[in-house]
């Protein structure tokens, strides 16, 4: 689609200038242009610059938005979600307020296992419908690309139901949807006595099936005490790789397991959570070019401490921010809210948070050549925000400032 956005008070391009990610001091230079315009042609960015230098739309009647007094920025790339789920965990939320921890609730059969019971009982159609509804709300809040994980099925049938549902949404929805196979999210109750037998089921049956049908771009493992250890994680991710799925890891969330070191060693695209990462883990991410996916909403919601973002950025690791939207550890999909928490609790600057929520998020999905910044030739995924300058997005929190979400040059009409 064609579109011209004129008279923009401030465009934040997050220009990567051919780089895959922005790291270190470059994260504080998000490419601000005052009094600007953006021209989209055939769903891509055709021109961006100061209005005074605008060469014209090319004559025909290109639809226009007058963005006087507003800010334009790239659509958010939410690179880590578990947003296909059924039921809710409001009860556990109340239990945590009374002092129960996430682990204690999980050990009593709640947590991930409680969502699994609901997902197993739901049809693919039901799961797709609720996910699609969430997706619409996310787009209203500025998310234009999103990763969705399986991992609430944990049986062949239920994981395939999720894989197919996510894959189909990718073809049907306006947003860019990237699927991740997370069969190794928890050990299902029927394998409690023999977790390695479940690892074998994942490696011998689920992964080859998902790979053969190209149902997921990534393979992920929850590498955590009581879930999957580093040895099992490595076996599963190498099997995923052999079947065409790129590795991602839930690493060092509740306890240190060496998931970050493993991520560096096997060339994972991202390692996410990282609350308990060590200096060796940070070195491994840097040396392996692994994106560090931090999830401020989880630390906030579970109140269990934050990933050491300053140390990661100072070491030159590319940091991405994602929501982790799921019913247990972060019941929010608001990327601006995640940016606010990143600024207040992780000491990221508003500029770093914006880069982390756009370009570096795209890199965590292997999409940063085409998504995540406003540069000529990239997908025209744009937001028009009613704020005086971009820092207000994180600063003025708890309100939705997005007035238009634009996907591939099309203004979304979201009910
Ligand atoms: O990323 N940490 C593991 N998995 C999710 C939580 C999923 C759930 O509690 O339902 C996470 O936080
Ligand atoms: Fe997660």
XYZ file of C-alpha atoms and ligand atoms in Angstrom:
428
model
C 0.000 0.000 0.000
C 0.997 3.614 -0.612
C 0.837 6.242 2.124
C 2.371 9.630 2.850
C 2.741 10.843 6.438
C 3.454 14.579 6.454
C 4.349 17.293 8.972
C 5.618 14.846 11.578
C 7.016 16.633 14.602
C 9.582 13.881 15.170
C 10.431 10.687 13.317
C 12.545 8.158 15.204
C 14.043 5.961 12.496
C 16.130 3.559 14.658
C 18.295 3.391 11.532
C 20.673 0.440 11.571
C 22.650 1.501 8.469
C 23.010 -2.072 7.298
C 23.787 -3.525 10.730
C 21.803 -6.425 12.151
C 21.549 -4.841 15.605
C 22.488 -1.688 17.482
C 24.773 -2.206 20.490
C 26.613 -0.169 23.138
C 26.595 3.634 22.716
C 24.812 3.301 19.328
C 21.657 2.320 21.246
C 21.527 5.900 22.468
C 21.382 7.292 18.935
C 17.957 6.225 17.632
C 18.044 8.535 14.587
C 15.688 11.413 15.327
C 14.525 13.677 12.459
C 12.471 16.784 13.317
C 9.702 18.201 11.040
C 9.759 15.135 8.874
C 7.807 13.036 6.393
C 7.635 9.350 5.474
C 6.542 8.002 2.084
C 5.464 4.368 1.758
C 5.239 2.659 -1.656
C 4.015 -0.894 -2.184
C 4.144 -1.560 1.534
C 7.757 -0.454 1.902
C 9.494 2.729 3.036
C 10.286 4.736 -0.117
C 11.517 7.940 1.501
C 12.068 9.409 4.973
C 13.552 12.818 5.766
C 12.898 16.448 6.669
C 9.706 17.836 5.064
C 11.781 20.679 3.558
C 13.641 18.103 1.454
C 10.583 16.107 0.358
C 10.783 15.438 -3.396
C 6.984 14.875 -3.853
C 4.796 11.790 -3.811
C 5.100 11.138 -7.517
C 1.909 12.894 -8.527
C -0.970 10.459 -7.991
C -3.415 10.567 -5.123
C -1.441 8.862 -2.392
C -3.453 8.637 0.868
C -2.059 10.971 3.504
C -1.891 11.361 7.262
C -1.213 14.815 8.655
C 0.929 14.074 11.731
C 1.298 17.654 12.958
C 2.469 17.596 16.587
C 2.915 13.808 16.560
C 5.740 11.302 16.633
C 6.303 8.471 14.126
C 8.323 5.417 15.094
C 8.822 1.827 13.897
C 6.176 -0.735 14.891
C 7.204 -2.768 17.932
C 8.630 -6.243 17.417
C 7.591 -8.426 20.362
C 10.134 -11.228 20.038
C 8.969 -13.497 22.891
C 5.351 -14.397 23.718
C 3.270 -17.360 24.834
C 0.102 -15.643 23.691
C -1.710 -18.749 22.445
C -3.282 -20.040 25.646
C -6.644 -20.909 27.182
C -8.052 -20.142 30.613
C -6.359 -17.745 32.988
C -4.303 -17.759 36.189
C -5.969 -14.932 38.119
C -6.279 -17.282 41.073
C -2.489 -17.729 41.211
C -2.043 -13.988 40.931
C -4.037 -13.686 44.142
C -2.049 -16.518 45.775
C 1.213 -14.725 45.001
C -0.153 -11.618 46.677
C -0.535 -13.809 49.768
C 3.114 -14.866 49.606
C 3.171 -17.991 47.399
C 5.983 -18.049 44.829
C 5.787 -18.970 41.124
C 7.808 -22.144 41.849
C 5.661 -23.193 44.813
C 2.513 -22.829 42.726
C 4.108 -24.852 39.906
C 5.154 -27.620 42.309
C 1.519 -27.996 43.415
C 0.392 -28.638 39.826
C -0.536 -25.032 39.048
C 1.538 -22.744 36.843
C 2.330 -23.910 33.313
C 0.637 -27.279 33.989
C -2.665 -25.578 34.801
C -2.642 -23.756 31.442
C -1.791 -27.060 29.740
C -5.000 -28.620 31.041
C -7.003 -25.793 29.448
C -5.105 -25.836 26.155
C -5.441 -29.601 25.764
C -9.200 -29.231 26.205
C -9.511 -26.390 23.663
C -9.947 -26.784 19.908
C -7.549 -25.257 17.413
C -10.314 -22.915 16.344
C -10.858 -21.687 19.911
C -7.131 -21.150 20.435
C -6.831 -19.243 17.173
C -9.828 -17.074 17.989
C -8.551 -15.968 21.396
C -5.020 -15.440 20.061
C -6.367 -13.359 17.198
C -8.304 -11.197 19.671
C -5.171 -10.598 21.719
C -3.261 -9.844 18.544
C -5.728 -7.121 17.637
C -5.319 -5.486 21.021
C -1.535 -5.731 20.709
C -1.593 -4.016 17.326
C -3.641 -1.225 18.909
C -0.805 -0.834 21.389
C 1.751 -0.678 18.580
C 3.003 -4.223 18.042
C 3.306 -5.049 14.335
C 5.428 -8.228 14.529
C 5.180 -10.943 17.130
C 6.687 -14.303 18.020
C 4.316 -16.976 19.384
C 5.501 -20.122 21.147
C 3.855 -23.506 21.544
C 4.494 -25.252 24.861
C 1.057 -25.431 26.451
C 0.261 -28.741 24.739
C 3.149 -31.048 25.665
C 1.683 -34.035 23.851
C 2.111 -34.774 20.171
C -1.529 -33.912 19.375
C -1.707 -30.768 21.458
C 1.668 -29.428 20.307
C 0.699 -30.013 16.673
C -2.601 -28.209 17.330
C -0.650 -25.197 18.599
C 1.965 -25.374 15.820
C -0.734 -25.460 13.149
C -2.769 -22.722 14.823
C 0.219 -20.372 15.038
C 1.304 -21.192 11.489
C -2.208 -20.509 10.156
C -2.427 -17.196 12.030
C 0.808 -16.246 10.282
C -0.971 -16.551 6.942
C -4.233 -14.960 8.065
C -3.300 -12.043 10.318
C -2.071 -8.565 9.350
C 0.746 -8.727 11.887
C 3.945 -10.589 11.090
C 3.711 -13.803 13.145
C 6.774 -15.986 13.788
C 6.257 -19.452 15.269
C 8.489 -21.146 17.836
C 8.282 -24.797 18.887
C 8.559 -24.995 22.692
C 7.656 -28.621 23.329
C 10.289 -28.418 26.094
C 8.366 -25.902 28.199
C 7.704 -28.312 31.087
C 7.658 -32.053 31.682
C 4.017 -33.145 31.346
C 2.517 -35.094 34.285
C 2.395 -38.379 32.362
C 6.236 -38.293 32.057
C 6.931 -37.178 35.617
C 8.633 -40.451 36.528
C 10.811 -40.466 33.399
C 11.530 -36.962 32.051
C 14.154 -38.286 29.631
C 11.442 -40.281 27.889
C 9.671 -36.970 27.206
C 12.936 -35.516 25.859
C 13.085 -38.515 23.500
C 9.513 -37.908 22.356
C 10.432 -34.310 21.555
C 13.604 -35.272 19.693
C 12.402 -38.390 17.897
C 8.836 -37.439 17.038
C 7.806 -33.825 17.592
C 10.842 -32.042 16.128
C 11.065 -34.145 12.931
C 7.324 -33.602 12.364
C 7.475 -29.832 12.920
C 10.591 -29.588 10.777
C 9.158 -31.623 7.900
C 6.062 -29.444 7.687
C 8.027 -26.196 8.295
C 5.629 -25.291 11.091
C 8.063 -23.221 13.169
C 11.072 -21.001 12.512
C 12.593 -21.478 15.976
C 12.997 -24.198 18.595
C 13.131 -23.128 22.256
C 13.698 -24.827 25.635
C 12.928 -23.695 29.202
C 16.379 -24.432 30.676
C 15.606 -24.340 34.398
C 15.749 -26.380 37.584
C 12.711 -28.660 37.631
C 12.216 -28.234 33.870
C 15.104 -29.100 31.468
C 18.798 -29.081 32.388
C 21.625 -27.838 30.168
C 22.356 -31.316 28.764
C 18.728 -31.940 27.764
C 18.473 -28.394 26.422
C 21.505 -28.881 24.189
C 20.224 -32.196 22.816
C 16.834 -30.721 21.997
C 18.205 -27.561 20.380
C 20.706 -29.490 18.264
C 17.897 -31.775 17.080
C 15.829 -28.676 16.251
C 18.747 -27.243 14.298
C 19.153 -30.476 12.356
C 15.494 -30.164 11.336
C 15.748 -26.531 10.233
C 14.659 -24.726 13.408
C 16.954 -22.053 14.815
C 17.757 -22.233 18.548
C 16.400 -19.934 21.246
C 16.678 -20.484 24.997
C 14.755 -19.493 28.126
C 17.971 -19.038 30.105
C 18.976 -18.174 33.676
C 15.520 -17.036 34.782
C 14.996 -18.458 38.271
C 18.376 -20.148 38.810
C 21.718 -20.170 36.978
C 21.899 -23.246 34.731
C 24.521 -22.279 32.138
C 21.885 -21.630 29.470
C 23.629 -18.442 28.358
C 26.963 -20.230 27.904
C 25.130 -22.918 25.938
C 23.431 -20.259 23.788
C 26.825 -18.849 22.827
C 28.292 -22.284 22.138
C 25.545 -23.536 19.836
C 24.866 -20.206 18.117
C 21.387 -19.482 19.471
C 19.650 -16.511 17.886
C 18.557 -15.267 21.311
C 18.783 -16.147 24.984
C 15.883 -14.744 26.969
C 15.118 -13.821 30.625
C 18.727 -13.759 31.992
C 17.859 -12.525 35.484
C 20.550 -14.848 36.926
C 23.179 -14.537 34.176
C 26.871 -14.482 35.268
C 29.850 -12.600 33.743
C 30.831 -15.789 31.847
C 27.330 -15.947 30.403
C 27.555 -12.328 29.285
C 30.876 -13.054 27.526
C 29.320 -16.079 25.819
C 26.424 -14.012 24.463
C 28.771 -11.333 23.162
C 31.192 -13.768 21.571
C 28.381 -15.770 19.991
C 26.487 -12.731 18.667
C 23.428 -13.910 20.637
C 20.677 -11.340 21.225
C 19.834 -10.955 24.933
C 16.046 -10.921 25.189
C 15.089 -9.213 28.428
C 11.541 -9.428 29.750
C 10.934 -6.534 32.152
C 7.267 -7.422 32.597
C 8.129 -10.848 34.077
C 10.491 -9.426 36.697
C 7.875 -6.811 37.539
C 4.939 -9.244 37.661
C 6.767 -12.002 39.601
C 8.867 -9.468 41.529
C 11.985 -11.641 41.295
C 14.734 -9.234 40.265
C 15.847 -7.882 36.916
C 18.350 -8.940 34.259
C 21.604 -6.923 34.460
C 20.954 -4.859 31.374
C 23.664 -2.257 32.028
C 26.329 -4.975 32.200
C 24.969 -6.548 28.995
C 24.971 -3.255 27.090
C 28.415 -2.260 28.420
C 29.757 -5.640 27.255
C 28.460 -4.932 23.741
C 25.633 -7.498 23.775
C 22.595 -6.589 21.661
C 19.632 -6.256 24.032
C 16.020 -6.755 22.918
C 12.922 -6.114 25.056
C 9.894 -8.393 24.722
C 6.669 -8.816 26.676
C 6.684 -12.612 27.260
C 2.891 -12.171 27.261
C 1.435 -15.271 28.975
C -1.159 -15.968 31.673
C 1.373 -16.894 34.371
C 4.427 -14.663 34.449
C 3.337 -11.579 32.480
C -0.302 -10.895 31.696
C 0.489 -7.837 29.579
C 1.304 -7.251 25.911
C 1.960 -3.530 26.150
C 5.415 -2.877 24.737
C 5.391 0.759 25.971
C 4.716 -0.608 29.479
C 7.714 -2.967 29.097
C 9.818 0.034 28.047
C 8.708 1.985 31.129
C 9.720 -0.889 33.429
C 13.033 -1.243 31.542
C 13.766 2.439 32.148
C 12.690 2.580 35.786
C 13.952 -0.804 37.043
C 16.707 -1.806 34.616
C 18.105 1.673 34.092
C 17.817 1.659 30.333
C 17.487 5.058 28.691
C 14.293 5.708 26.700
C 16.423 5.589 23.529
C 17.910 2.194 24.427
C 14.473 0.860 25.312
C 13.072 1.935 21.944
C 15.940 0.331 20.003
C 15.489 -2.835 22.094
C 11.733 -2.944 21.375
C 12.105 -2.471 17.612
C 15.316 -3.196 15.676
C 16.941 -5.521 18.209
C 13.631 -7.355 18.689
C 13.546 -7.890 14.927
C 17.088 -9.294 15.140
C 15.919 -11.730 17.840
C 13.527 -13.071 15.183
C 16.053 -12.989 12.341
C 14.012 -10.218 10.714
C 16.116 -7.096 11.133
C 17.054 -6.880 7.434
C 13.408 -6.129 6.672
C 11.752 -5.041 9.949
C 12.397 -2.896 13.009
C 13.494 0.468 11.598
C 12.290 3.215 9.274
C 14.772 2.921 6.415
C 14.269 2.934 2.658
C 13.409 -0.542 1.397
C 12.204 -1.928 4.740
C 8.602 -2.944 5.500
C 6.439 0.116 6.202
C 5.483 -0.913 9.753
C 4.917 2.405 11.498
C 3.237 3.975 14.486
C 1.805 7.475 14.812
C 1.838 8.470 18.486
C 0.145 11.454 20.146
C 3.159 12.480 22.226
C 5.374 15.581 21.977
C 8.617 13.568 21.653
C 9.517 9.890 21.704
C 10.669 9.640 25.332
C 7.060 10.236 26.433
C 6.212 6.752 25.217
C 7.993 5.248 28.240
C 7.736 8.292 30.497
C 3.966 8.859 30.279
C 3.066 5.304 31.276
C -0.167 3.374 31.583
C -1.906 5.138 28.689
C -2.061 4.143 25.031
C -0.589 6.960 22.936
C -0.742 5.087 19.610
C -3.208 6.762 17.237
C -2.409 4.812 14.050
C -0.786 1.434 13.589
C 0.430 1.006 10.009
C 1.370 -2.424 8.659
C 2.997 -2.736 5.226
C 1.853 0.805 4.456
C -1.803 0.059 5.360
C -3.484 1.938 8.206
C -5.077 -0.717 10.400
C -8.716 -0.231 11.269
C -8.866 -2.035 14.598
C -12.325 -2.399 16.148
O 8.661 -17.262 29.852
N 9.533 -19.263 31.997
C 8.836 -20.082 31.390
N 7.774 -19.865 30.662
C 7.024 -18.660 30.687
C 5.960 -18.695 31.704
C 4.826 -19.459 31.221
C 3.728 -19.612 32.213
O 3.911 -19.374 33.425
O 2.659 -19.996 31.757
C 7.948 -17.490 30.807
O 7.971 -16.779 31.820
Fe 8.801 -17.176 28.000
